[in-house]
PDB file of N, CA and C in Angstrom:
ATOM      1  N   THR A   1       0.841  -1.179   0.000  1.00  0.00           N
ATOM      2  CA  THR A   1       0.000   0.000   0.000  1.00  0.00           C
ATOM      3  C   THR A   1       0.883   1.237   0.000  1.00  0.00           C
ATOM      4  N   HIS A   2       0.403   2.328  -0.535  1.00  0.00           N
ATOM      5  CA  HIS A   2       1.078   3.615  -0.389  1.00  0.00           C
ATOM      6  C   HIS A   2       0.025   4.667  -0.124  1.00  0.00           C
ATOM      7  N   VAL A   3       0.047   5.196   1.064  1.00  0.00           N
ATOM      8  CA  VAL A   3      -0.841   6.287   1.449  1.00  0.00           C
ATOM      9  C   VAL A   3      -0.042   7.133   2.416  1.00  0.00           C
ATOM     10  N   ASP A   4       0.173   8.381   2.092  1.00  0.00           N
ATOM     11  CA  ASP A   4       0.877   9.268   3.002  1.00  0.00           C
ATOM     12  C   ASP A   4      -0.134  10.257   3.558  1.00  0.00           C
ATOM     13  N   GLY A   5       0.045  10.696   4.784  1.00  0.00           N
ATOM     14  CA  GLY A   5      -0.898  11.614   5.395  1.00  0.00           C
ATOM     15  C   GLY A   5      -1.802  10.906   6.386  1.00  0.00           C
ATOM     16  N   SER A   6      -2.938  11.528   6.704  1.00  0.00           N
ATOM     17  CA  SER A   6      -3.797  10.980   7.755  1.00  0.00           C
ATOM     18  C   SER A   6      -4.312   9.578   7.467  1.00  0.00           C
ATOM     19  N   PRO A   7      -4.612   9.174   6.213  1.00  0.00           N
ATOM     20  CA  PRO A   7      -5.016   7.779   5.999  1.00  0.00           C
ATOM     21  C   PRO A   7      -3.936   6.789   6.435  1.00  0.00           C
ATOM     22  N   TRP A   8      -2.664   7.195   6.348  1.00  0.00           N
ATOM     23  CA  TRP A   8      -1.584   6.312   6.764  1.00  0.00           C
ATOM     24  C   TRP A   8      -1.689   5.992   8.251  1.00  0.00           C
ATOM     25  N   PHE A   9      -2.033   6.990   9.072  1.00  0.00           N
ATOM     26  CA  PHE A   9      -2.156   6.757  10.506  1.00  0.00           C
ATOM     27  C   PHE A   9      -3.272   5.757  10.796  1.00  0.00           C
ATOM     28  N   SER A  10      -4.346   5.813  10.031  1.00  0.00           N
ATOM     29  CA  SER A  10      -5.476   4.903  10.228  1.00  0.00           C
ATOM     30  C   SER A  10      -5.129   3.473   9.839  1.00  0.00           C
ATOM     31  N   ILE A  11      -4.336   3.298   8.798  1.00  0.00           N
ATOM     32  CA  ILE A  11      -4.067   1.956   8.280  1.00  0.00           C
ATOM     33  C   ILE A  11      -2.986   1.220   9.073  1.00  0.00           C
ATOM     34  N   GLN A  12      -2.180   1.940   9.848  1.00  0.00           N
ATOM     35  CA  GLN A  12      -1.094   1.294  10.586  1.00  0.00           C
ATOM     36  C   GLN A  12      -1.608   0.218  11.547  1.00  0.00           C
ATOM     37  N   GLU A  13      -2.716   0.457  12.192  1.00  0.00           N
ATOM     38  CA  GLU A  13      -3.285  -0.532  13.111  1.00  0.00           C
ATOM     39  C   GLU A  13      -3.705  -1.797  12.351  1.00  0.00           C
ATOM     40  N   VAL A  14      -4.262  -1.608  11.153  1.00  0.00           N
ATOM     41  CA  VAL A  14      -4.652  -2.748  10.317  1.00  0.00           C
ATOM     42  C   VAL A  14      -3.413  -3.555   9.935  1.00  0.00           C
ATOM     43  N   LEU A  15      -2.341  -2.873   9.552  1.00  0.00           N
ATOM     44  CA  LEU A  15      -1.103  -3.555   9.173  1.00  0.00           C
ATOM     45  C   LEU A  15      -0.534  -4.343  10.344  1.00  0.00           C
ATOM     46  N   GLU A  16      -0.592  -3.758  11.532  1.00  0.00           N
ATOM     47  CA  GLU A  16      -0.103  -4.453  12.719  1.00  0.00           C
ATOM     48  C   GLU A  16      -0.917  -5.723  12.977  1.00  0.00           C
ATOM     49  N   ARG A  17      -2.228  -5.630  12.822  1.00  0.00           N
ATOM     50  CA  ARG A  17      -3.101  -6.793  13.037  1.00  0.00           C
ATOM     51  C   ARG A  17      -2.819  -7.879  12.000  1.00  0.00           C
ATOM     52  N   LEU A  18      -2.632  -7.485  10.736  1.00  0.00           N
ATOM     53  CA  LEU A  18      -2.303  -8.457   9.696  1.00  0.00           C
ATOM     54  C   LEU A  18      -1.012  -9.198  10.026  1.00  0.00           C
ATOM     55  N   LYS A  19      -0.009  -8.456  10.477  1.00  0.00           N
ATOM     56  CA  LYS A  19       1.277  -9.053  10.842  1.00  0.00           C
ATOM     57  C   LYS A  19       1.093 -10.048  11.992  1.00  0.00           C
ATOM     58  N   GLN A  20       0.287  -9.662  12.990  1.00  0.00           N
ATOM     59  CA  GLN A  20       0.032 -10.553  14.135  1.00  0.00           C
ATOM     60  C   GLN A  20      -0.657 -11.843  13.696  1.00  0.00           C
ATOM     61  N   ASN A  21      -1.454 -11.756  12.634  1.00  0.00           N
ATOM     62  CA  ASN A  21      -2.165 -12.933  12.123  1.00  0.00           C
ATOM     63  C   ASN A  21      -1.320 -13.747  11.146  1.00  0.00           C
ATOM     64  N   GLY A  22      -0.019 -13.423  11.027  1.00  0.00           N
ATOM     65  CA  GLY A  22       0.881 -14.230  10.226  1.00  0.00           C
ATOM     66  C   GLY A  22       1.011 -13.816   8.773  1.00  0.00           C
ATOM     67  N   HIS A  23       0.438 -12.694   8.387  1.00  0.00           N
ATOM     68  CA  HIS A  23       0.547 -12.235   7.003  1.00  0.00           C
ATOM     69  C   HIS A  23       1.841 -11.449   6.803  1.00  0.00           C
ATOM     70  N   GLU A  24       2.417 -11.578   5.605  1.00  0.00           N
ATOM     71  CA  GLU A  24       3.542 -10.716   5.251  1.00  0.00           C
ATOM     72  C   GLU A  24       2.944  -9.449   4.657  1.00  0.00           C
ATOM     73  N   VAL A  25       3.312  -8.316   5.215  1.00  0.00           N
ATOM     74  CA  VAL A  25       2.789  -7.036   4.769  1.00  0.00           C
ATOM     75  C   VAL A  25       3.905  -6.289   4.051  1.00  0.00           C
ATOM     76  N   VAL A  26       3.628  -5.824   2.829  1.00  0.00           N
ATOM     77  CA  VAL A  26       4.596  -5.061   2.045  1.00  0.00           C
ATOM     78  C   VAL A  26       4.036  -3.670   1.808  1.00  0.00           C
ATOM     79  N   VAL A  27       4.799  -2.658   2.177  1.00  0.00           N
ATOM     80  CA  VAL A  27       4.405  -1.273   1.954  1.00  0.00           C
ATOM     81  C   VAL A  27       5.320  -0.704   0.878  1.00  0.00           C
ATOM     82  N   VAL A  28       4.733  -0.213  -0.189  1.00  0.00           N
ATOM     83  CA  VAL A  28       5.479   0.425  -1.270  1.00  0.00           C
ATOM     84  C   VAL A  28       5.385   1.927  -1.033  1.00  0.00           C
ATOM     85  N   ALA A  29       6.528   2.575  -0.827  1.00  0.00           N
ATOM     86  CA  ALA A  29       6.519   3.983  -0.448  1.00  0.00           C
ATOM     87  C   ALA A  29       7.594   4.764  -1.201  1.00  0.00           C
ATOM     88  N   PRO A  30       7.354   6.048  -1.411  1.00  0.00           N
ATOM     89  CA  PRO A  30       8.382   6.885  -2.051  1.00  0.00           C
ATOM     90  C   PRO A  30       9.539   7.117  -1.084  1.00  0.00           C
ATOM     91  N   GLU A  31      10.725   7.371  -1.634  1.00  0.00           N
ATOM     92  CA  GLU A  31      11.886   7.640  -0.792  1.00  0.00           C
ATOM     93  C   GLU A  31      11.690   8.924   0.013  1.00  0.00           C
ATOM     94  N   VAL A  32      10.842   9.811  -0.479  1.00  0.00           N
ATOM     95  CA  VAL A  32      10.506  11.043   0.216  1.00  0.00           C
ATOM     96  C   VAL A  32       9.087  10.878   0.740  1.00  0.00           C
ATOM     97  N   SER A  33       8.960  10.782   2.050  1.00  0.00           N
ATOM     98  CA  SER A  33       7.654  10.590   2.651  1.00  0.00           C
ATOM     99  C   SER A  33       7.551  11.432   3.906  1.00  0.00           C
ATOM    100  N   VAL A  34       6.407  12.029   4.116  1.00  0.00           N
ATOM    101  CA  VAL A  34       6.204  12.862   5.293  1.00  0.00           C
ATOM    102  C   VAL A  34       5.924  11.988   6.512  1.00  0.00           C
ATOM    103  N   HIS A  35       5.149  10.914   6.350  1.00  0.00           N
ATOM    104  CA  HIS A  35       4.712  10.130   7.497  1.00  0.00           C
ATOM    105  C   HIS A  35       5.151   8.673   7.507  1.00  0.00           C
ATOM    106  N   ILE A  36       5.398   8.064   6.361  1.00  0.00           N
ATOM    107  CA  ILE A  36       5.676   6.630   6.315  1.00  0.00           C
ATOM    108  C   ILE A  36       7.125   6.364   6.722  1.00  0.00           C
ATOM    109  N   LYS A  37       7.272   5.577   7.773  1.00  0.00           N
ATOM    110  CA  LYS A  37       8.598   5.228   8.286  1.00  0.00           C
ATOM    111  C   LYS A  37       8.709   3.710   8.375  1.00  0.00           C
ATOM    112  N   PRO A  38       9.930   3.168   8.287  1.00  0.00           N
ATOM    113  CA  PRO A  38      10.111   1.717   8.421  1.00  0.00           C
ATOM    114  C   PRO A  38       9.562   1.206   9.755  1.00  0.00           C
ATOM    115  N   SER A  39       9.117  -0.043   9.754  1.00  0.00           N
ATOM    116  CA  SER A  39       8.546  -0.657  10.948  1.00  0.00           C
ATOM    117  C   SER A  39       8.809  -2.152  10.923  1.00  0.00           C
ATOM    118  N   LYS A  40       8.810  -2.766  12.100  1.00  0.00           N
ATOM    119  CA  LYS A  40       8.959  -4.215  12.179  1.00  0.00           C
ATOM    120  C   LYS A  40       7.686  -4.923  11.735  1.00  0.00           C
ATOM    121  N   ASN A  41       6.596  -4.184  11.549  1.00  0.00           N
ATOM    122  CA  ASN A  41       5.313  -4.780  11.167  1.00  0.00           C
ATOM    123  C   ASN A  41       5.164  -5.009   9.664  1.00  0.00           C
ATOM    124  N   PHE A  42       6.096  -4.507   8.862  1.00  0.00           N
ATOM    125  CA  PHE A  42       5.978  -4.680   7.421  1.00  0.00           C
ATOM    126  C   PHE A  42       7.322  -4.580   6.732  1.00  0.00           C
ATOM    127  N   VAL A  43       7.367  -5.148   5.526  1.00  0.00           N
ATOM    128  CA  VAL A  43       8.522  -5.010   4.636  1.00  0.00           C
ATOM    129  C   VAL A  43       8.293  -3.728   3.850  1.00  0.00           C
ATOM    130  N   MET A  44       9.300  -2.895   3.759  1.00  0.00           N
ATOM    131  CA  MET A  44       9.134  -1.623   3.060  1.00  0.00           C
ATOM    132  C   MET A  44       9.927  -1.654   1.759  1.00  0.00           C
ATOM    133  N   LYS A  45       9.256  -1.361   0.653  1.00  0.00           N
ATOM    134  CA  LYS A  45       9.890  -1.255  -0.657  1.00  0.00           C
ATOM    135  C   LYS A  45       9.842   0.208  -1.071  1.00  0.00           C
ATOM    136  N   ILE A  46      11.002   0.753  -1.359  1.00  0.00           N
ATOM    137  CA  ILE A  46      11.152   2.177  -1.639  1.00  0.00           C
ATOM    138  C   ILE A  46      11.371   2.417  -3.128  1.00  0.00           C
ATOM    139  N   TYR A  47      10.792   3.506  -3.640  1.00  0.00           N
ATOM    140  CA  TYR A  47      11.078   3.922  -5.010  1.00  0.00           C
ATOM    141  C   TYR A  47      11.437   5.402  -5.011  1.00  0.00           C
ATOM    142  N   SER A  48      12.255   5.802  -5.979  1.00  0.00           N
ATOM    143  CA  SER A  48      12.721   7.191  -6.039  1.00  0.00           C
ATOM    144  C   SER A  48      11.642   8.092  -6.627  1.00  0.00           C
ATOM    145  N   VAL A  49      11.713   9.372  -6.258  1.00  0.00           N
ATOM    146  CA  VAL A  49      10.784  10.379  -6.768  1.00  0.00           C
ATOM    147  C   VAL A  49      11.582  11.624  -7.141  1.00  0.00           C
ATOM    148  N   PRO A  50      11.063  12.413  -8.088  1.00  0.00           N
ATOM    149  CA  PRO A  50      11.823  13.570  -8.567  1.00  0.00           C
ATOM    150  C   PRO A  50      11.579  14.862  -7.774  1.00  0.00           C
ATOM    151  N   TYR A  51      11.355  14.746  -6.460  1.00  0.00           N
ATOM    152  CA  TYR A  51      11.172  15.933  -5.633  1.00  0.00           C
ATOM    153  C   TYR A  51      11.723  15.653  -4.243  1.00  0.00           C
ATOM    154  N   THR A  52      11.904  16.729  -3.471  1.00  0.00           N
ATOM    155  CA  THR A  52      12.455  16.599  -2.129  1.00  0.00           C
ATOM    156  C   THR A  52      11.328  16.628  -1.096  1.00  0.00           C
ATOM    157  N   LYS A  53      11.660  16.228   0.108  1.00  0.00           N
ATOM    158  CA  LYS A  53      10.694  16.278   1.203  1.00  0.00           C
ATOM    159  C   LYS A  53      10.254  17.724   1.447  1.00  0.00           C
ATOM    160  N   GLU A  54      11.183  18.657   1.340  1.00  0.00           N
ATOM    161  CA  GLU A  54      10.865  20.066   1.543  1.00  0.00           C
ATOM    162  C   GLU A  54       9.844  20.557   0.517  1.00  0.00           C
ATOM    163  N   GLU A  55       9.998  20.109  -0.740  1.00  0.00           N
ATOM    164  CA  GLU A  55       9.058  20.525  -1.785  1.00  0.00           C
ATOM    165  C   GLU A  55       7.655  19.997  -1.519  1.00  0.00           C
ATOM    166  N   ILE A  56       7.551  18.726  -1.119  1.00  0.00           N
ATOM    167  CA  ILE A  56       6.228  18.161  -0.884  1.00  0.00           C
ATOM    168  C   ILE A  56       5.593  18.799   0.348  1.00  0.00           C
ATOM    169  N   GLU A  57       6.389  19.071   1.388  1.00  0.00           N
ATOM    170  CA  GLU A  57       5.851  19.742   2.574  1.00  0.00           C
ATOM    171  C   GLU A  57       5.383  21.149   2.236  1.00  0.00           C
ATOM    172  N   LYS A  58       6.146  21.855   1.397  1.00  0.00           N
ATOM    173  CA  LYS A  58       5.769  23.208   0.973  1.00  0.00           C
ATOM    174  C   LYS A  58       4.448  23.168   0.205  1.00  0.00           C
ATOM    175  N   ASN A  59       4.301  22.212  -0.715  1.00  0.00           N
ATOM    176  CA  ASN A  59       3.060  22.093  -1.479  1.00  0.00           C
ATOM    177  C   ASN A  59       1.873  21.789  -0.571  1.00  0.00           C
ATOM    178  N   MET A  60       2.087  20.939   0.436  1.00  0.00           N
ATOM    179  CA  MET A  60       1.003  20.613   1.360  1.00  0.00           C
ATOM    180  C   MET A  60       0.622  21.826   2.202  1.00  0.00           C
ATOM    181  N   MET A  61       1.614  22.579   2.665  1.00  0.00           N
ATOM    182  CA  MET A  61       1.339  23.781   3.466  1.00  0.00           C
ATOM    183  C   MET A  61       0.604  24.826   2.631  1.00  0.00           C
ATOM    184  N   GLU A  62       1.006  24.979   1.365  1.00  0.00           N
ATOM    185  CA  GLU A  62       0.308  25.912   0.471  1.00  0.00           C
ATOM    186  C   GLU A  62      -1.148  25.503   0.322  1.00  0.00           C
ATOM    187  N   TYR A  63      -1.367  24.213   0.123  1.00  0.00           N
ATOM    188  CA  TYR A  63      -2.727  23.692  -0.064  1.00  0.00           C
ATOM    189  C   TYR A  63      -3.592  24.009   1.153  1.00  0.00           C
ATOM    190  N   PHE A  64      -3.100  23.683   2.342  1.00  0.00           N
ATOM    191  CA  PHE A  64      -3.892  23.923   3.543  1.00  0.00           C
ATOM    192  C   PHE A  64      -3.985  25.404   3.875  1.00  0.00           C
ATOM    193  N   GLY A  65      -2.969  26.178   3.494  1.00  0.00           N
ATOM    194  CA  GLY A  65      -3.005  27.622   3.724  1.00  0.00           C
ATOM    195  C   GLY A  65      -4.086  28.311   2.925  1.00  0.00           C
ATOM    196  N   VAL A  66      -4.319  27.859   1.716  1.00  0.00           N
ATOM    197  CA  VAL A  66      -5.340  28.462   0.847  1.00  0.00           C
ATOM    198  C   VAL A  66      -6.730  28.314   1.451  1.00  0.00           C
ATOM    199  N   VAL A  67      -6.978  27.206   2.111  1.00  0.00           N
ATOM    200  CA  VAL A  67      -8.298  26.955   2.689  1.00  0.00           C
ATOM    201  C   VAL A  67      -8.674  28.048   3.682  1.00  0.00           C
ATOM    202  N   PHE A  68      -7.692  28.553   4.438  1.00  0.00           N
ATOM    203  CA  PHE A  68      -7.971  29.542   5.476  1.00  0.00           C
ATOM    204  C   PHE A  68      -7.642  30.976   5.044  1.00  0.00           C
ATOM    205  N   GLU A  69      -7.282  31.146   3.792  1.00  0.00           N
ATOM    206  CA  GLU A  69      -6.923  32.460   3.287  1.00  0.00           C
ATOM    207  C   GLU A  69      -8.150  33.333   3.097  1.00  0.00           C
ATOM    208  N   GLU A  70      -7.939  34.631   3.216  1.00  0.00           N
ATOM    209  CA  GLU A  70      -9.025  35.562   2.936  1.00  0.00           C
ATOM    210  C   GLU A  70      -9.005  35.891   1.460  1.00  0.00           C
ATOM    211  N   GLY A  71     -10.094  36.441   0.987  1.00  0.00           N
ATOM    212  CA  GLY A  71     -10.200  36.808  -0.415  1.00  0.00           C
ATOM    213  C   GLY A  71     -11.529  36.361  -0.973  1.00  0.00           C
ATOM    214  N   SER A  72     -11.772  36.735  -2.202  1.00  0.00           N
ATOM    215  CA  SER A  72     -13.040  36.374  -2.824  1.00  0.00           C
ATOM    216  C   SER A  72     -13.085  34.874  -3.087  1.00  0.00           C
ATOM    217  N   PHE A  73     -14.278  34.389  -3.295  1.00  0.00           N
ATOM    218  CA  PHE A  73     -14.460  32.968  -3.600  1.00  0.00           C
ATOM    219  C   PHE A  73     -13.620  32.570  -4.807  1.00  0.00           C
ATOM    220  N   PHE A  74     -13.633  33.402  -5.861  1.00  0.00           N
ATOM    221  CA  PHE A  74     -12.911  33.067  -7.092  1.00  0.00           C
ATOM    222  C   PHE A  74     -11.399  33.070  -6.890  1.00  0.00           C
ATOM    223  N   GLU A  75     -10.896  34.038  -6.104  1.00  0.00           N
ATOM    224  CA  GLU A  75      -9.462  34.057  -5.825  1.00  0.00           C
ATOM    225  C   GLU A  75      -9.043  32.773  -5.097  1.00  0.00           C
ATOM    226  N   ARG A  76      -9.789  32.403  -4.060  1.00  0.00           N
ATOM    227  CA  ARG A  76      -9.463  31.196  -3.294  1.00  0.00           C
ATOM    228  C   ARG A  76      -9.659  29.939  -4.132  1.00  0.00           C
ATOM    229  N   PHE A  77     -10.713  29.939  -4.978  1.00  0.00           N
ATOM    230  CA  PHE A  77     -10.967  28.771  -5.823  1.00  0.00           C
ATOM    231  C   PHE A  77      -9.789  28.505  -6.756  1.00  0.00           C
ATOM    232  N   PHE A  78      -9.300  29.568  -7.426  1.00  0.00           N
ATOM    233  CA  PHE A  78      -8.205  29.375  -8.378  1.00  0.00           C
ATOM    234  C   PHE A  78      -6.890  29.032  -7.676  1.00  0.00           C
ATOM    235  N   LYS A  79      -6.657  29.599  -6.493  1.00  0.00           N
ATOM    236  CA  LYS A  79      -5.458  29.232  -5.731  1.00  0.00           C
ATOM    237  C   LYS A  79      -5.547  27.771  -5.285  1.00  0.00           C
ATOM    238  N   LEU A  80      -6.727  27.360  -4.829  1.00  0.00           N
ATOM    239  CA  LEU A  80      -6.916  25.971  -4.404  1.00  0.00           C
ATOM    240  C   LEU A  80      -6.762  25.026  -5.592  1.00  0.00           C
ATOM    241  N   TYR A  81      -7.273  25.448  -6.742  1.00  0.00           N
ATOM    242  CA  TYR A  81      -7.135  24.645  -7.958  1.00  0.00           C
ATOM    243  C   TYR A  81      -5.658  24.442  -8.301  1.00  0.00           C
ATOM    244  N   GLU A  82      -4.872  25.521  -8.274  1.00  0.00           N
ATOM    245  CA  GLU A  82      -3.448  25.428  -8.599  1.00  0.00           C
ATOM    246  C   GLU A  82      -2.702  24.571  -7.578  1.00  0.00           C
ATOM    247  N   SER A  83      -3.043  24.754  -6.312  1.00  0.00           N
ATOM    248  CA  SER A  83      -2.401  23.970  -5.266  1.00  0.00           C
ATOM    249  C   SER A  83      -2.756  22.493  -5.392  1.00  0.00           C
ATOM    250  N   THR A  84      -4.007  22.178  -5.687  1.00  0.00           N
ATOM    251  CA  THR A  84      -4.444  20.792  -5.885  1.00  0.00           C
ATOM    252  C   THR A  84      -3.731  20.182  -7.080  1.00  0.00           C
ATOM    253  N   LYS A  85      -3.558  20.985  -8.125  1.00  0.00           N
ATOM    254  CA  LYS A  85      -2.869  20.506  -9.324  1.00  0.00           C
ATOM    255  C   LYS A  85      -1.417  20.120  -9.008  1.00  0.00           C
ATOM    256  N   LYS A  86      -0.743  20.898  -8.179  1.00  0.00           N
ATOM    257  CA  LYS A  86       0.635  20.568  -7.796  1.00  0.00           C
ATOM    258  C   LYS A  86       0.686  19.235  -7.066  1.00  0.00           C
ATOM    259  N   LEU A  87      -0.220  19.043  -6.100  1.00  0.00           N
ATOM    260  CA  LEU A  87      -0.233  17.789  -5.341  1.00  0.00           C
ATOM    261  C   LEU A  87      -0.592  16.608  -6.239  1.00  0.00           C
ATOM    262  N   THR A  88      -1.534  16.809  -7.148  1.00  0.00           N
ATOM    263  CA  THR A  88      -1.936  15.743  -8.069  1.00  0.00           C
ATOM    264  C   THR A  88      -0.788  15.379  -9.000  1.00  0.00           C
ATOM    265  N   ASN A  89      -0.072  16.381  -9.478  1.00  0.00           N
ATOM    266  CA  ASN A  89       1.081  16.113 -10.347  1.00  0.00           C
ATOM    267  C   ASN A  89       2.150  15.305  -9.619  1.00  0.00           C
ATOM    268  N   SER A  90       2.324  15.562  -8.319  1.00  0.00           N
ATOM    269  CA  SER A  90       3.272  14.772  -7.530  1.00  0.00           C
ATOM    270  C   SER A  90       2.821  13.324  -7.481  1.00  0.00           C
ATOM    271  N   GLY A  91       1.520  13.109  -7.279  1.00  0.00           N
ATOM    272  CA  GLY A  91       0.980  11.747  -7.234  1.00  0.00           C
ATOM    273  C   GLY A  91       1.147  11.018  -8.547  1.00  0.00           C
ATOM    274  N   VAL A  92       0.892  11.691  -9.648  1.00  0.00           N
ATOM    275  CA  VAL A  92       1.057  11.090 -10.974  1.00  0.00           C
ATOM    276  C   VAL A  92       2.528  10.760 -11.206  1.00  0.00           C
ATOM    277  N   SER A  93       3.406  11.656 -10.792  1.00  0.00           N
ATOM    278  CA  SER A  93       4.843  11.429 -10.937  1.00  0.00           C
ATOM    279  C   SER A  93       5.277  10.203 -10.130  1.00  0.00           C
ATOM    280  N   GLU A  94       4.710  10.039  -8.920  1.00  0.00           N
ATOM    281  CA  GLU A  94       5.031   8.867  -8.100  1.00  0.00           C
ATOM    282  C   GLU A  94       4.628   7.578  -8.818  1.00  0.00           C
ATOM    283  N   CYS A  95       3.419   7.560  -9.374  1.00  0.00           N
ATOM    284  CA  CYS A  95       2.949   6.367 -10.098  1.00  0.00           C
ATOM    285  C   CYS A  95       3.873   6.050 -11.263  1.00  0.00           C
ATOM    286  N   ASP A  96       4.285   7.078 -11.979  1.00  0.00           N
ATOM    287  CA  ASP A  96       5.195   6.906 -13.109  1.00  0.00           C
ATOM    288  C   ASP A  96       6.520   6.291 -12.646  1.00  0.00           C
ATOM    289  N   GLN A  97       7.031   6.773 -11.502  1.00  0.00           N
ATOM    290  CA  GLN A  97       8.297   6.263 -10.983  1.00  0.00           C
ATOM    291  C   GLN A  97       8.188   4.800 -10.558  1.00  0.00           C
ATOM    292  N   VAL A  98       7.041   4.426  -9.980  1.00  0.00           N
ATOM    293  CA  VAL A  98       6.836   3.027  -9.588  1.00  0.00           C
ATOM    294  C   VAL A  98       6.877   2.143 -10.825  1.00  0.00           C
ATOM    295  N   LEU A  99       6.158   2.548 -11.866  1.00  0.00           N
ATOM    296  CA  LEU A  99       6.081   1.732 -13.083  1.00  0.00           C
ATOM    297  C   LEU A  99       7.427   1.624 -13.795  1.00  0.00           C
ATOM    298  N   LYS A 100       8.285   2.621 -13.641  1.00  0.00           N
ATOM    299  CA  LYS A 100       9.605   2.601 -14.276  1.00  0.00           C
ATOM    300  C   LYS A 100      10.645   1.836 -13.455  1.00  0.00           C
ATOM    301  N   ASN A 101      10.310   1.499 -12.224  1.00  0.00           N
ATOM    302  CA  ASN A 101      11.248   0.806 -11.351  1.00  0.00           C
ATOM    303  C   ASN A 101      11.153  -0.698 -11.614  1.00  0.00           C
ATOM    304  N   LYS A 102      11.984  -1.182 -12.515  1.00  0.00           N
ATOM    305  CA  LYS A 102      11.913  -2.581 -12.963  1.00  0.00           C
ATOM    306  C   LYS A 102      12.135  -3.583 -11.832  1.00  0.00           C
ATOM    307  N   ASP A 103      13.065  -3.281 -10.918  1.00  0.00           N
ATOM    308  CA  ASP A 103      13.320  -4.193  -9.797  1.00  0.00           C
ATOM    309  C   ASP A 103      12.093  -4.300  -8.896  1.00  0.00           C
ATOM    310  N   LEU A 104      11.471  -3.180  -8.623  1.00  0.00           N
ATOM    311  CA  LEU A 104      10.281  -3.185  -7.770  1.00  0.00           C
ATOM    312  C   LEU A 104       9.132  -3.931  -8.443  1.00  0.00           C
ATOM    313  N   ILE A 105       8.913  -3.666  -9.715  1.00  0.00           N
ATOM    314  CA  ILE A 105       7.841  -4.343 -10.458  1.00  0.00           C
ATOM    315  C   ILE A 105       8.102  -5.848 -10.490  1.00  0.00           C
ATOM    316  N   ARG A 106       9.349  -6.245 -10.721  1.00  0.00           N
ATOM    317  CA  ARG A 106       9.692  -7.668 -10.738  1.00  0.00           C
ATOM    318  C   ARG A 106       9.397  -8.299  -9.371  1.00  0.00           C
ATOM    319  N   TYR A 107       9.785  -7.623  -8.296  1.00  0.00           N
ATOM    320  CA  TYR A 107       9.516  -8.128  -6.947  1.00  0.00           C
ATOM    321  C   TYR A 107       8.009  -8.291  -6.720  1.00  0.00           C
ATOM    322  N   LEU A 108       7.235  -7.287  -7.116  1.00  0.00           N
ATOM    323  CA  LEU A 108       5.789  -7.337  -6.912  1.00  0.00           C
ATOM    324  C   LEU A 108       5.163  -8.468  -7.725  1.00  0.00           C
ATOM    325  N   GLU A 109       5.631  -8.640  -8.956  1.00  0.00           N
ATOM    326  CA  GLU A 109       5.102  -9.726  -9.798  1.00  0.00           C
ATOM    327  C   GLU A 109       5.464 -11.090  -9.222  1.00  0.00           C
ATOM    328  N   GLU A 110       6.708 -11.265  -8.824  1.00  0.00           N
ATOM    329  CA  GLU A 110       7.158 -12.553  -8.295  1.00  0.00           C
ATOM    330  C   GLU A 110       6.484 -12.912  -6.973  1.00  0.00           C
ATOM    331  N   SER A 111       6.140 -11.890  -6.189  1.00  0.00           N
ATOM    332  CA  SER A 111       5.497 -12.154  -4.902  1.00  0.00           C
ATOM    333  C   SER A 111       3.971 -12.193  -5.038  1.00  0.00           C
ATOM    334  N   LYS A 112       3.490 -12.103  -6.291  1.00  0.00           N
ATOM    335  CA  LYS A 112       2.053 -12.104  -6.571  1.00  0.00           C
ATOM    336  C   LYS A 112       1.323 -11.029  -5.759  1.00  0.00           C
ATOM    337  N   PHE A 113       1.943  -9.882  -5.674  1.00  0.00           N
ATOM    338  CA  PHE A 113       1.420  -8.731  -4.956  1.00  0.00           C
ATOM    339  C   PHE A 113       0.075  -8.347  -5.560  1.00  0.00           C
TER     340      PHE A 113
END
């Protein structure tokens, strides 16, 4: 699984329970992650991304900052649109990097992920 942010906090308990029940849990995560850290509860497979942790944190702060910004509806709408587009582009870039990572894809195929 790859989910960064608040959904990641929710899923950690599920991963721990799966591990306790004897399942092998594999987490596929970007090398730059705000919340996902290695754990004894799962095997972590890392893939590279074309941005830094600082860039992704800045984009997230911009996104949440726009929500509380003053201004007209249209000004906030277009700022939120641009901020959402940046975060979405990061997500698309991550998917592209996973698909280009031949070793990771081979591992996932061989393990019937």
